[in-house]
Each structure stands twice: as structure tokens, then as C-alpha cells.
mmCIF file of C-alpha atoms in Angstrom:
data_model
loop_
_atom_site.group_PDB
_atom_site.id
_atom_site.type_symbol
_atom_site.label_atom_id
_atom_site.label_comp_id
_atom_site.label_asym_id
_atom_site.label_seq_id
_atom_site.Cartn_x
_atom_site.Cartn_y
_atom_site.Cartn_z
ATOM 1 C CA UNK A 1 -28.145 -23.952 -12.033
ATOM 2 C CA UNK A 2 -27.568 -21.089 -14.078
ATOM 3 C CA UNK A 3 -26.718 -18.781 -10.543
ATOM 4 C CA UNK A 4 -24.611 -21.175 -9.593
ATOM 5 C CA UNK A 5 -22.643 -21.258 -12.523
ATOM 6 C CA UNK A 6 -23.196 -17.262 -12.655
ATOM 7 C CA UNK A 7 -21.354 -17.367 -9.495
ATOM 8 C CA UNK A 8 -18.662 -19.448 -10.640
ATOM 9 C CA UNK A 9 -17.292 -17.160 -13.288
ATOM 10 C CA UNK A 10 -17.929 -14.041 -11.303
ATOM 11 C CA UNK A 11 -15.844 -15.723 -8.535
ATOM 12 C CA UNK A 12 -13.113 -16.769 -10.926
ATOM 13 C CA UNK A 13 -13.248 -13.381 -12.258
ATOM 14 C CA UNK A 14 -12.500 -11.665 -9.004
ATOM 15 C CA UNK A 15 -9.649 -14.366 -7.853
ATOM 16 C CA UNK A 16 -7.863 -13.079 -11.457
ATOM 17 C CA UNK A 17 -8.295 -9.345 -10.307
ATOM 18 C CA UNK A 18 -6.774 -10.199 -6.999
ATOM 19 C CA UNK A 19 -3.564 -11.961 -8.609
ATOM 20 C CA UNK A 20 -3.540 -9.404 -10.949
ATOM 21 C CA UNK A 21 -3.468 -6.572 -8.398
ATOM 22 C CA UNK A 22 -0.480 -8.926 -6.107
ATOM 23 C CA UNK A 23 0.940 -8.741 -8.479
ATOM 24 C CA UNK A 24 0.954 -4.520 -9.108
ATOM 25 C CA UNK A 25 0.881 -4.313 -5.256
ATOM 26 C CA UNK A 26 4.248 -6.644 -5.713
ATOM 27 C CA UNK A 27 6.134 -4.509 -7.870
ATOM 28 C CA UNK A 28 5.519 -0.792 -6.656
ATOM 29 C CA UNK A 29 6.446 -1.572 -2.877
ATOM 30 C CA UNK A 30 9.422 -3.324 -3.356
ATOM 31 C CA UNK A 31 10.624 -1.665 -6.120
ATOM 32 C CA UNK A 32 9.025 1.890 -4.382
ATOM 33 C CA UNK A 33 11.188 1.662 -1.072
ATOM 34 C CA UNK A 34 14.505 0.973 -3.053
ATOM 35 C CA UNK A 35 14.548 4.069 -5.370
ATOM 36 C CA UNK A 36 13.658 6.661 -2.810
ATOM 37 C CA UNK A 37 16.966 4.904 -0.695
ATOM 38 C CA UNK A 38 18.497 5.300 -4.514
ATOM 39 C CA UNK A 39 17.736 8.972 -3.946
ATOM 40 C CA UNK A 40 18.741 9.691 -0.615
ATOM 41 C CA UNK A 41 22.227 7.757 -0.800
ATOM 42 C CA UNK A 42 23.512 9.728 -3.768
ATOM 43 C CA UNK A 43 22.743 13.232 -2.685
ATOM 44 C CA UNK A 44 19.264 13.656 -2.371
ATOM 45 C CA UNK A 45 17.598 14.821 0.752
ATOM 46 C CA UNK A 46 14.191 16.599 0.362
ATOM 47 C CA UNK A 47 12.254 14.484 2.661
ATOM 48 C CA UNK A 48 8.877 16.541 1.985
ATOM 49 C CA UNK A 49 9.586 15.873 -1.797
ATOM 50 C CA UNK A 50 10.291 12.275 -0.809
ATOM 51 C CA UNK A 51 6.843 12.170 0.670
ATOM 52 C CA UNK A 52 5.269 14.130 -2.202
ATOM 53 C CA UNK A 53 6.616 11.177 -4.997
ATOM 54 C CA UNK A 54 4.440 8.848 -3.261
ATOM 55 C CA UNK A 55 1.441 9.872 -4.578
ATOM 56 C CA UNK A 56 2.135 12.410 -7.027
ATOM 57 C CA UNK A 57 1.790 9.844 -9.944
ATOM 58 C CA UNK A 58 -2.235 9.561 -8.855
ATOM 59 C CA UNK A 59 -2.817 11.731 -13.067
ATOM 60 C CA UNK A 60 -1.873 7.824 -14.418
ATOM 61 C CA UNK A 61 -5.635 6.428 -12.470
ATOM 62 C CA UNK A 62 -7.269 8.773 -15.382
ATOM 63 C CA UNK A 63 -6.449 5.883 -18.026
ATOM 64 C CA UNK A 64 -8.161 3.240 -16.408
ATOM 65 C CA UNK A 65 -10.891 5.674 -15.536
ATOM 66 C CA UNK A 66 -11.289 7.198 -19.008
ATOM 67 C CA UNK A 67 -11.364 3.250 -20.424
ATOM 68 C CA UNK A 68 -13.725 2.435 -17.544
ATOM 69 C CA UNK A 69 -16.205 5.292 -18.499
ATOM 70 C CA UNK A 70 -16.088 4.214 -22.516
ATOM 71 C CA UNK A 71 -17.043 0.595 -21.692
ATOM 72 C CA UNK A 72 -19.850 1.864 -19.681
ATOM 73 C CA UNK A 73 -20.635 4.418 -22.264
ATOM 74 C CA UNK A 74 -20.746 1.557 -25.183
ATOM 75 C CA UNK A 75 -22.930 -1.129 -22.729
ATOM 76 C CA UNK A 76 -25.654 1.584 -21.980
ATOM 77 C CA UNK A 77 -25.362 2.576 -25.866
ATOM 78 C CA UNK A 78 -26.355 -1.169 -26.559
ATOM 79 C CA UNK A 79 -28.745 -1.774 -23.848
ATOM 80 C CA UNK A 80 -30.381 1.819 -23.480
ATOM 81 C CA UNK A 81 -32.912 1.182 -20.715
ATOM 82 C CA UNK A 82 -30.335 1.918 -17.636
ATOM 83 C CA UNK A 83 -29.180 4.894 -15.772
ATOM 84 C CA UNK A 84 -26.600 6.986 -18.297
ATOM 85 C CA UNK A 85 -23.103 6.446 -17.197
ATOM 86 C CA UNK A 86 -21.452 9.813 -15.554
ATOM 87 C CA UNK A 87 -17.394 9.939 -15.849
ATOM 88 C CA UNK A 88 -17.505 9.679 -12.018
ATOM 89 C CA UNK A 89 -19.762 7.993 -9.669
ATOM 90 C CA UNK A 90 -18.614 9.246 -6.293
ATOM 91 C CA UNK A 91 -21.141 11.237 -4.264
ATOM 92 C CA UNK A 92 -20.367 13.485 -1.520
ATOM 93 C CA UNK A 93 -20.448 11.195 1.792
ATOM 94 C CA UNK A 94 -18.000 9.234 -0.329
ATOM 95 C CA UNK A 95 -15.466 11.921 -1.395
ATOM 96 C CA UNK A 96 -15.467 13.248 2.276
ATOM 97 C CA UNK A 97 -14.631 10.081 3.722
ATOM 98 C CA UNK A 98 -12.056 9.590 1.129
ATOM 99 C CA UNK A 99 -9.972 13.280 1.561
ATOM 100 C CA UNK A 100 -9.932 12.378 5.371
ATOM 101 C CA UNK A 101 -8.300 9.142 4.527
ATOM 102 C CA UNK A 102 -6.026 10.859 2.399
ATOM 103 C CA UNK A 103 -4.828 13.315 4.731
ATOM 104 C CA UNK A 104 -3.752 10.396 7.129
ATOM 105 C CA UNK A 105 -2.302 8.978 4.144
ATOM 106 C CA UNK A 106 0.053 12.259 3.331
ATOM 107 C CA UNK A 107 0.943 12.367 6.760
ATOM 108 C CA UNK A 108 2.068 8.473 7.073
ATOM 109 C CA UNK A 109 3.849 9.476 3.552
ATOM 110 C CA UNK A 110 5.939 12.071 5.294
ATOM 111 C CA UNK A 111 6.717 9.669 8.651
ATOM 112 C CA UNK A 112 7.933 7.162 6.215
ATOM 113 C CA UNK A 113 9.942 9.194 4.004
ATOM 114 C CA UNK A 114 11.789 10.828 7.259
ATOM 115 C CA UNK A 115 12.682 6.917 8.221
ATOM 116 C CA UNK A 116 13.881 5.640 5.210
ATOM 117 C CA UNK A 117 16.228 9.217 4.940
ATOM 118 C CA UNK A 118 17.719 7.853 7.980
ATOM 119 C CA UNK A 119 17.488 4.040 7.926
ATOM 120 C CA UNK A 120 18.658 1.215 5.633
ATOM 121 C CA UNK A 121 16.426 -0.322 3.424
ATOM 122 C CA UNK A 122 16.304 -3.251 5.113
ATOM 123 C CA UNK A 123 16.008 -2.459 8.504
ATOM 124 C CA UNK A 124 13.003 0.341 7.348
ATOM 125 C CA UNK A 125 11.356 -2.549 5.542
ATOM 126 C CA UNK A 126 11.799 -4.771 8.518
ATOM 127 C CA UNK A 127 9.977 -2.024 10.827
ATOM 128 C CA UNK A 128 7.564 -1.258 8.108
ATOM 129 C CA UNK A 129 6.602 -5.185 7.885
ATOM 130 C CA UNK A 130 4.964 -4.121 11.845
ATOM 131 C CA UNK A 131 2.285 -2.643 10.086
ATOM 132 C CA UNK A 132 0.701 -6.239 9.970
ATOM 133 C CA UNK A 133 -0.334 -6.330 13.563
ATOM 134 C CA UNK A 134 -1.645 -3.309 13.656
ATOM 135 C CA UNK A 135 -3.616 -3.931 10.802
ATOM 136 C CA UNK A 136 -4.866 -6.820 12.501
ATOM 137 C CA UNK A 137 -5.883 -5.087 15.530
ATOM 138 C CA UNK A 138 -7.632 -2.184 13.488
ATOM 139 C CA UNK A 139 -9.239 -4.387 11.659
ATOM 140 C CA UNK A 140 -10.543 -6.596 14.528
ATOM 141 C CA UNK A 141 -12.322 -3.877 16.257
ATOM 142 C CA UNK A 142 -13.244 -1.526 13.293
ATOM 143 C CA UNK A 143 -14.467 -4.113 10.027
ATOM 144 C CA UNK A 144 -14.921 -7.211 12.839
ATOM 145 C CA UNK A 145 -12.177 -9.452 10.875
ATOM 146 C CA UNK A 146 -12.121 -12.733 12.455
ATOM 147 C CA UNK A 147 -9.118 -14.547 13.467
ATOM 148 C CA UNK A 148 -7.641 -18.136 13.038
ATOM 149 C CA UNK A 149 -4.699 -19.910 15.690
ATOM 150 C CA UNK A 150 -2.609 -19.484 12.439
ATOM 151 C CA UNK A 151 -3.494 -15.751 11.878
ATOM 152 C CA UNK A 152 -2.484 -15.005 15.264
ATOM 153 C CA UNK A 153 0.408 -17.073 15.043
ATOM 154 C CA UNK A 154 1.522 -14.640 12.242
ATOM 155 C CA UNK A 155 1.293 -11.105 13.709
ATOM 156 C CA UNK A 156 2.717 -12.740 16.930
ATOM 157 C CA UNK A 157 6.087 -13.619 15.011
ATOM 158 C CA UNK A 158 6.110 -10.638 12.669
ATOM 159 C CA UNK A 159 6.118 -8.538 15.867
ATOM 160 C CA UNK A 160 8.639 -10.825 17.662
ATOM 161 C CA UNK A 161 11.309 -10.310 14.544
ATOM 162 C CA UNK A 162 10.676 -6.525 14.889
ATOM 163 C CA UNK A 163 11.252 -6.442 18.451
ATOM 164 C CA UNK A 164 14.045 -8.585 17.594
ATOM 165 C CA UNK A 165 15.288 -6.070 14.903
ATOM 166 C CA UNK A 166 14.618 -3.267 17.579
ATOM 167 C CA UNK A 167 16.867 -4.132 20.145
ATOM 168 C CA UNK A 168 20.030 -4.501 18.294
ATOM 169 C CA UNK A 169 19.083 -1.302 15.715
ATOM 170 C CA UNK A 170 21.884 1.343 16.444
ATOM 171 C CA UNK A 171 24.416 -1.531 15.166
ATOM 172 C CA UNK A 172 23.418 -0.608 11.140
ATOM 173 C CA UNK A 173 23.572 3.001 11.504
ATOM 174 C CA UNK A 174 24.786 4.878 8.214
ATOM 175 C CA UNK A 175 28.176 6.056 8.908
ATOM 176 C CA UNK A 176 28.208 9.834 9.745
ATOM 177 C CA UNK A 177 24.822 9.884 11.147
ATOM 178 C CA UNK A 178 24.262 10.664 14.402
ATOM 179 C CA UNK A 179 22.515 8.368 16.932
ATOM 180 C CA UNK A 180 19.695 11.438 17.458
ATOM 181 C CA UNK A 181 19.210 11.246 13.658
ATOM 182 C CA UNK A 182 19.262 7.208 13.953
ATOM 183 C CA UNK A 183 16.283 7.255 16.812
ATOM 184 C CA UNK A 184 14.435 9.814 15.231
ATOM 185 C CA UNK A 185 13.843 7.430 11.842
ATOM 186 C CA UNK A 186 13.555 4.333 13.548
ATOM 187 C CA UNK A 187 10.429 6.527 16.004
ATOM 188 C CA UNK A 188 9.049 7.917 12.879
ATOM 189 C CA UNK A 189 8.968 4.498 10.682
ATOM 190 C CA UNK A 190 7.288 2.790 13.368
ATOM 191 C CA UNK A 191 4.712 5.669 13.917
ATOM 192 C CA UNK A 192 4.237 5.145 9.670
ATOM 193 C CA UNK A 193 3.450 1.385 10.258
ATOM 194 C CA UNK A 194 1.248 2.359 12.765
ATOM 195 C CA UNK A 195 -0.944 4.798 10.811
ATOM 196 C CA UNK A 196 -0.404 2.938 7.425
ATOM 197 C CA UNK A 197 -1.956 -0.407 9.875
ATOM 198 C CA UNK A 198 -4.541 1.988 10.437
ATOM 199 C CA UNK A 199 -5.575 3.117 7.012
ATOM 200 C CA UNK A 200 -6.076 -0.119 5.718
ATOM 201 C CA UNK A 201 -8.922 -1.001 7.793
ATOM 202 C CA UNK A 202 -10.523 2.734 7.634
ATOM 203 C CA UNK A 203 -10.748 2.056 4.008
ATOM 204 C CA UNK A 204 -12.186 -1.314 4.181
ATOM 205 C CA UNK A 205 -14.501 0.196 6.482
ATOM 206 C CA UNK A 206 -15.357 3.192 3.909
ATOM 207 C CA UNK A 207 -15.882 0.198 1.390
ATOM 208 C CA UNK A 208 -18.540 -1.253 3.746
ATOM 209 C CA UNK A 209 -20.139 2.171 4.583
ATOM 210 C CA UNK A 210 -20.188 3.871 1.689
ATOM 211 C CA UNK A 211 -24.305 3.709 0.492
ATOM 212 C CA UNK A 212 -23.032 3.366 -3.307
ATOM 213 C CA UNK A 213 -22.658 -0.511 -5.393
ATOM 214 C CA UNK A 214 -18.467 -0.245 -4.950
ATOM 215 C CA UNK A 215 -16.933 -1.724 -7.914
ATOM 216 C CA UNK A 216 -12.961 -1.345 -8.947
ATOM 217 C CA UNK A 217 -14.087 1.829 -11.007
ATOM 218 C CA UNK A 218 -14.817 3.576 -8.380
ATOM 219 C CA UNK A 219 -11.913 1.828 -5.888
ATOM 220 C CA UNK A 220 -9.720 3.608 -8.334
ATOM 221 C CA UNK A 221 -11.860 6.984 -8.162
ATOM 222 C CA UNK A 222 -11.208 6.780 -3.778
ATOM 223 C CA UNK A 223 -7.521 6.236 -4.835
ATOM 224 C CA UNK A 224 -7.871 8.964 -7.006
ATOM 225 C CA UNK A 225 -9.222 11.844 -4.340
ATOM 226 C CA UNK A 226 -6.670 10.100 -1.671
ATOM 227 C CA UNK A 227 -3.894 10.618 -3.682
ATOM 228 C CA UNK A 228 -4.592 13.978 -4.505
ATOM 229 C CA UNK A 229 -5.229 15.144 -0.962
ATOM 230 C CA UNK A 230 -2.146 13.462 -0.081
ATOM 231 C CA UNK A 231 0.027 15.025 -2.782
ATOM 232 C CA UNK A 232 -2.041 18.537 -2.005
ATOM 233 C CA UNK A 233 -0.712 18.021 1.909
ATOM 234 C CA UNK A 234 2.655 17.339 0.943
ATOM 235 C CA UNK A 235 2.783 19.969 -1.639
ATOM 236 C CA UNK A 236 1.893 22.329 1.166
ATOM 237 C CA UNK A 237 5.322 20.730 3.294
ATOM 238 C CA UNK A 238 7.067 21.600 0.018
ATOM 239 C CA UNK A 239 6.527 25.026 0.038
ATOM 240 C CA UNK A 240 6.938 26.191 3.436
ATOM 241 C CA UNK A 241 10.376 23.993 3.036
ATOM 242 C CA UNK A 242 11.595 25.749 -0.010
ATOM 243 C CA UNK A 243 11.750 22.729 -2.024
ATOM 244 C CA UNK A 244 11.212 24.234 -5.053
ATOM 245 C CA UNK A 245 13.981 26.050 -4.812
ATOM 246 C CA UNK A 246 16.522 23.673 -3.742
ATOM 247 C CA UNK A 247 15.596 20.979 -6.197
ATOM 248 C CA UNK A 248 17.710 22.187 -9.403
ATOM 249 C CA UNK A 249 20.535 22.647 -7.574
ATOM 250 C CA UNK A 250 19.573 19.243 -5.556
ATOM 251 C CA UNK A 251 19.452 18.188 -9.412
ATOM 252 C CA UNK A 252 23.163 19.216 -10.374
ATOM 253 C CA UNK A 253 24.713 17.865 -7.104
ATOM 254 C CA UNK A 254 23.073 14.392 -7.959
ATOM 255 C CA UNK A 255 25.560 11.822 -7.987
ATOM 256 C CA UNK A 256 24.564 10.071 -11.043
ATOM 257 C CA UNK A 257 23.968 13.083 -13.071
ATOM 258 C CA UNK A 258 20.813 15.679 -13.497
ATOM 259 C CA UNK A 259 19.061 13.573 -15.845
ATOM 260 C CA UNK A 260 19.199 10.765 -13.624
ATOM 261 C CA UNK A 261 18.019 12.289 -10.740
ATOM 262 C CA UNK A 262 14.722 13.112 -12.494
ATOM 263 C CA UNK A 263 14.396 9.642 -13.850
ATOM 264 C CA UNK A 264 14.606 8.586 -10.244
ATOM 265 C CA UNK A 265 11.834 10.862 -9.065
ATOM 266 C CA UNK A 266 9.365 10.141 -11.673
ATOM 267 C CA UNK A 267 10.247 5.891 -11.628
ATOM 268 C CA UNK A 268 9.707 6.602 -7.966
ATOM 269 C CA UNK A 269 6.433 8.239 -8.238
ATOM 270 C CA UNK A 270 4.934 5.504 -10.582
ATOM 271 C CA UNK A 271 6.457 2.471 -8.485
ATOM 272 C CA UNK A 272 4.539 4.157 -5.655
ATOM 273 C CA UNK A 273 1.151 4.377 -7.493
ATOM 274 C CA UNK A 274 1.508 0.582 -8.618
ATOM 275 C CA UNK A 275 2.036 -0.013 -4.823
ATOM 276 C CA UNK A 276 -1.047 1.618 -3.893
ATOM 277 C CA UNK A 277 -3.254 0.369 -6.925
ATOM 278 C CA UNK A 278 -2.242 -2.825 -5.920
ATOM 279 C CA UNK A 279 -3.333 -2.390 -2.126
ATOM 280 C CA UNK A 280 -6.768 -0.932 -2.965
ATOM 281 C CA UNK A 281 -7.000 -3.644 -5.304
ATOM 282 C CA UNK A 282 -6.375 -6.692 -2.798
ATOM 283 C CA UNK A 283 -8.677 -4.593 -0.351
ATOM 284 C CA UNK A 284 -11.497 -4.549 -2.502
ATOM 285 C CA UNK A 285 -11.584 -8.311 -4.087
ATOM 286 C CA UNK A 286 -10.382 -9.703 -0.356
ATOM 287 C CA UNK A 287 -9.850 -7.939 3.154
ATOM 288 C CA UNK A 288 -7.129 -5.072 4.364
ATOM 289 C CA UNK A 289 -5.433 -7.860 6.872
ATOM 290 C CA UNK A 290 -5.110 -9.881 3.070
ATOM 291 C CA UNK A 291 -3.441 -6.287 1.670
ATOM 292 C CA UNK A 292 -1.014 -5.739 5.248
ATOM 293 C CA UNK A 293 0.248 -9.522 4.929
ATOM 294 C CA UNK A 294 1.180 -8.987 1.005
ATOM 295 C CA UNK A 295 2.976 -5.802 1.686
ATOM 296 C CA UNK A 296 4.553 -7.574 5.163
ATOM 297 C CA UNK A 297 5.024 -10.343 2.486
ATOM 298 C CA UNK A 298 7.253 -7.977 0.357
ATOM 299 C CA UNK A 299 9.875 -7.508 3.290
ATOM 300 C CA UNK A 300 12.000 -10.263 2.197
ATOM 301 C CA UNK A 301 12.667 -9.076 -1.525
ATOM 302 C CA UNK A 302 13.156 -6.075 -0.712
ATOM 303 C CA UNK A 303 15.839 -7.085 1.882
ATOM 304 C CA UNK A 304 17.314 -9.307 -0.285
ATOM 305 C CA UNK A 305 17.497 -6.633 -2.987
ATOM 306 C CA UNK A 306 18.965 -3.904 -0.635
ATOM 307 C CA UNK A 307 21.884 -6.101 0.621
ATOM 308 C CA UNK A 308 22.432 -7.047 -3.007
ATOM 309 C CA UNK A 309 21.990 -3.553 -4.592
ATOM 310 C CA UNK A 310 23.246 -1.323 -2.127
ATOM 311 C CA UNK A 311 25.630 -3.628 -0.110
ATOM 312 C CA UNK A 312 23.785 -3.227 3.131
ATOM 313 C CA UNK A 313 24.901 -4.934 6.083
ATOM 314 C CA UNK A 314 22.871 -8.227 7.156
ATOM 315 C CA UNK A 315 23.828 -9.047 10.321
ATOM 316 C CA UNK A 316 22.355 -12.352 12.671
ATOM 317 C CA UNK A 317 19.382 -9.826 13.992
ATOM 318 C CA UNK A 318 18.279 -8.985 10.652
ATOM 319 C CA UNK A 319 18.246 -12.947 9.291
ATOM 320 C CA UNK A 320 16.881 -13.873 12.963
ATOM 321 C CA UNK A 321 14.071 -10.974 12.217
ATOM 322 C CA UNK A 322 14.005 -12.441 8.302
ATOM 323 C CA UNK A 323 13.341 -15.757 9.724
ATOM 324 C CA UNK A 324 10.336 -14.920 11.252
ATOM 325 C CA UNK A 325 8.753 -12.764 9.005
ATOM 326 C CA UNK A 326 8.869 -15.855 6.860
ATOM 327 C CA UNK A 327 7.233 -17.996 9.572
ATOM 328 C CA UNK A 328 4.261 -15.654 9.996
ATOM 329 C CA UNK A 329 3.843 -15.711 6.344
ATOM 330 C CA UNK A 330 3.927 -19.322 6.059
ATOM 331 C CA UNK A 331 1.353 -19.540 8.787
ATOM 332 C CA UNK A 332 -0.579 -17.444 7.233
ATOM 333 C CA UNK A 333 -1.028 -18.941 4.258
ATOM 334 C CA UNK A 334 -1.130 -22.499 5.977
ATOM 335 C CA UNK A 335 -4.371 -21.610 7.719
ATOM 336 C CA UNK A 336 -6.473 -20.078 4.725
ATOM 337 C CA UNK A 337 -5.025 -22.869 2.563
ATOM 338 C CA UNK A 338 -6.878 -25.156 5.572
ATOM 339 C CA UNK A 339 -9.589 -22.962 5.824
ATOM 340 C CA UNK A 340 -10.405 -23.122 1.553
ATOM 341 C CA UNK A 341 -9.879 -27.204 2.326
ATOM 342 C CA UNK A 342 -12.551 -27.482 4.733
ATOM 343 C CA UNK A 343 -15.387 -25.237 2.782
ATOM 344 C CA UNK A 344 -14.758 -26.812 -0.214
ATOM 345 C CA UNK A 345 -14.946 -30.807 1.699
ATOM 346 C CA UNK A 346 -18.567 -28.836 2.975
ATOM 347 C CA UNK A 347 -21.253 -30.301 0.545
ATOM 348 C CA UNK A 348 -23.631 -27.284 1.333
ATOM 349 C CA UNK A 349 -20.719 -25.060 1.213
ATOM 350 C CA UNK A 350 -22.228 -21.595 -1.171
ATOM 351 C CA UNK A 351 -20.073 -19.020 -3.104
ATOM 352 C CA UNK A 352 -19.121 -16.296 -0.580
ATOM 353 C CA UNK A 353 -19.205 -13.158 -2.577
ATOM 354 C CA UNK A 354 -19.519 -9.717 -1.593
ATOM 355 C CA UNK A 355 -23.134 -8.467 -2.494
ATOM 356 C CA UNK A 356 -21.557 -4.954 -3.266
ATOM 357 C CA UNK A 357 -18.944 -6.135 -5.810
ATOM 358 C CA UNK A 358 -19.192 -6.645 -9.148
ATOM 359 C CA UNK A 359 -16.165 -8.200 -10.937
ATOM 360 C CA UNK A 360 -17.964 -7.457 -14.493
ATOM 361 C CA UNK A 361 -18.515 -3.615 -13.880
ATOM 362 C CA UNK A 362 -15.320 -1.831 -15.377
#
């Protein structure tokens, strides 16, 4: 009796960390997409510093770390007979997995930054939201995610409203950009889906792998040597592109001022790290096809918000591409809400909690 109601509150727990990290996950790629389009409309156009913003903000994981390592410090201070906490747990197998991972992540960083320089928001959202199926397909053959009719059902029409989106792209091209320039981002923000529906799955794998108890501490130490490969790789683009050069007087040709145009890079960099806090997060308390359908499932705000902000165009392909985005979503969430219904109406139905995780551990 006392498992079972053990079980209960760790399972509670871990359904609060996941709406806590939607939430996070929410907020930094929605509001993430819009202020690197902020940048590039108004004079910006340093797509190698673009790509190093997205994960330049990883310094901001020591908080959480450094609170982390004092609980732990305090619970082995009151209870004396465990293992001593160390400020990081990550052993060697692990770190090595994780810089690999993070050099596919600097590299989808750069593809993505060299679409949205040349795309709208909301047709680079739309092409982004294609990540889902091949997260789904990753996923199937590398962490053996099974599928419902409704799961299907959703990468089918997610893929359907890009293909939609797709045919009728060169009609929303930015004026003065040529259709070369056009191609080129809508090529390299599909190849970013591709390898961002790739790294989602490779990391749920490295969860699974990994011979170390993995609890959010140490998700947010993997985020931590990701992000710094990532920004190392990019940093690396910077230099042989001269970008340190260019960006003060990138800074005093800013549209909305000098100031501003720092304000935008660092707000940029921490939307970014919420983004990918948030992804880890959902990842570690649920699945990576969970994490690719919230950040399809971000596609319509930030659509919504481009046309509104940044008076984008919405023609009949985009709302006929919006349309059924929405669909998959809904029939996504339609067949786990069935699938909850009929394990709870099971009388022998058990908790189904990873053995690895640990809600309580900081």
C-alpha cells in the first residue's frame, strides 16, 4: 500500500515537471524564432552569429545546477551514510555521447538560422513543424516508439500541410530577394527539421543507454556539454566569417538603435535556452515524439504572432497548411487522451514509471 501510494506522488510529481517544462519549451520556441526574424528584418545579417545565439545562453543551466548540487549537499549532510554528492555526475561514455549530439545540434543551428534569414516566420515555422515525422520515424527504428491509428494520422497531415505549404512557397518571398536566395532557405530549413527530427530520438536513446540513474540534474548537465559544443562549433563559423568584426558596425546600422540590437541578441539567446530546457525536459519525464509534437504544436502561435507582429502575408496555402497542423495535433492528443481512458478503466492497470527516473532527485 505504501508503494502504491509511493508511486502516486512520484507520478504526480513528474506530470508537474512535464507541464512545467511545456510550458518553458512553450515560451523559448515561439518567442525564439520571432526575435532572430526581429534581427534579420531590421538590418541584421550574421547568420553564423544567428546560429551562435541559440545556444550561447547554456552559462544560465549553472543556477539550477549550483541549487541542484546544495540540495544534494544538505540531504547527504542529514543522512550521511550515502555516496558524497560531486558538482557533476557525468562520466565519460556520457559526455562523449553528449558533444557528438551537440555537434549535430550546432550544425542544425546554422541550417536553421540560414532559413529563417531568408524565409518568413511563418512559412519557416510551417517547414520547421516537418520535424514531427521525422521524429517519428527516428524514433520508430532507433528508441522502438510505438504507434497508434491517431499518431499516424498526425505526422500524415503535418506532412500533407507542408507539402501543401511547399508547392505554392515562392508566392511569400521577401521583396528584393532573389528566387536562388528563396530555394536555398526553404532547402536548408527542411534539412534543419530533418536533423533537429533526428536529435530528438538520439537523445532519448542516450537517456536509455547511458549506464548512469538519469535524473533532471543531470538532463540539464547533457544540455549543458551540448550547448557548449554547439556554441564552440558556431564560434568557430564566427571567426573564419569575421563576425567579430562586423558586429559593432552591424550594431550602429541597427534599425532600432545600438542598444537595441544587443537587447535583441541576448533576449534571443535566453528564449533559445528556455526552448531547449523545455525539450530536454518533456524528453526526459515523457518521449522525444511527446517533445517534436509540442514544438510542431508551437507552429500556430508563432504564425499567428508573425502575421500580427510583422505583417506577414497569410495567404489560403498557409491557413490550408494551418488547418492541418491543427488536425494532427488534435489527433494526437485524441488518441493518448483514449489511450489514458482505457488504462485507467484496466483494474490491474500499474503505474508506468521509468525505473531510471527519479522525480525527487534535484
Amino acid at each position: 500500500m505504501a508503494e502504491n501510494t509511493e508511486a502516486s506522488k512520484e507520478k504526480a510529481m513528474k506530470r508537474l515537471l512535464l507541464i512545467i517544462n511545456t510550458i518553458i519549451l512553450g515560451i523559448g520556441l515561439c518567442g525564439g524564432p520571432l526575435i532572430l526574424r526581429l534581427y534579420f528584418l531590421h538590418g541584421g545579417n550574421r547568420v553564423w552569429l544567428s546560429s551562435f545565439l541559440q545556444t550561447a545562453a547554456f552559462p544560465v543551466l549553472f543556477l539550477p545546477l549550483i541549487i541542484s548540487y546544495i540540495i544534494r549537499r544538505r540531504s547527504f549532510s542529514a543522512s550521511p551514510n550515502g555516496t558524497k554528492p560531486k558538482p557533476f555526475n557525468m562520466k565519460l561514455p556520457l559526455f562523449l555521447a553528449s558533444s557528438l549530439v551537440g555537434l549535430f545540434l550546432g550544425l542544425d543551428d546554422y541550417l536553421y538560422s540560414y532559413g529563417v534569414a531568408r524565409l518568413p516566420v511563418s512559412t519557416s515555422s510551417l517547414l520547421v513543424a516537418t520535424q514531427l515525422a521525422f521524429t517519428a520515424i527516428f524514433a520508430f527504428f532507433m528508441v522502438k516508439q510505438k504507434f497508434t491509428a491517431y499518431t499516424v494520422n498526425a505526422v500524415f497531415l503535418l506532412c500533407l500541410g507542408s507539402g501543401v505549404l511547399a508547392m505554392h512557397a515562392s508566392g511569400d518571398r521577401p521583396a528584393g530577394e532573389s528566387n536562388k536566395q528563396y530555394v536555398m532557405g526553404f532547402v536548408m530549413t527542411s534539412l534543419a527539421a530533418i536533423l533537429y527530427g533526428f536529435i530528438l530520438p538520439l537523445l532519448e536513446l542516450v537517456y536509455k543507454k547511458c549506464k548512469q540513474d538519469v535524473t533532471f540534474s543531470l538532463v540539464l548537465e547533457i544540455q549543458l556539454v551540448m550547448c557548449l559544443v554547439a556554441t564552440l562549433f558556431c564560434l568557430v563559423g564566427m571567426i573564419i566569417n569575421n563576425d567579430f568584426k562586423v558586429i559593432p558596425r552591424e550594431a550602429r546600422n541597427f534599425d532600432l538603435g545600438e542598444t537595441t540590437y544587443y537587447v535583441v541578441l541576448v533576449a534571443g539567446a535566453l528564449m533559445w535556452q528556455l526552448g531547449f530546457i523545455g525539450s530536454l525536459g518533456v524528453i526526459y519525464c515523457a518521449s522525444s515524439l511527446l517533445s517534436g509534437i509540442l514544438t510542431a504544436m508551437c507552429v500556430p502561435i508563432t504564425e499567428v504572432l508573425a502575421v500580427l507582429i510583422y505583417k506577414e502575408k497569410f495567404k489560403a496555402e498557409k491557413g490550408v497548411s494551418l488547418v492541418l497542423a491543427l488536425w494532427g495535433f488534435i489527433s494526437y492528443f485524441y488518441g493518448e487522451f483514449k489511450q489514458v481512458k482505457k488504462i485507467q478503466s484496466e483494474p490491474t492497470a500499474e503505474i508506468d514509471l521509468p525505473q531510471n527516473h527519479s522525480v525527487f532527485d534535484p
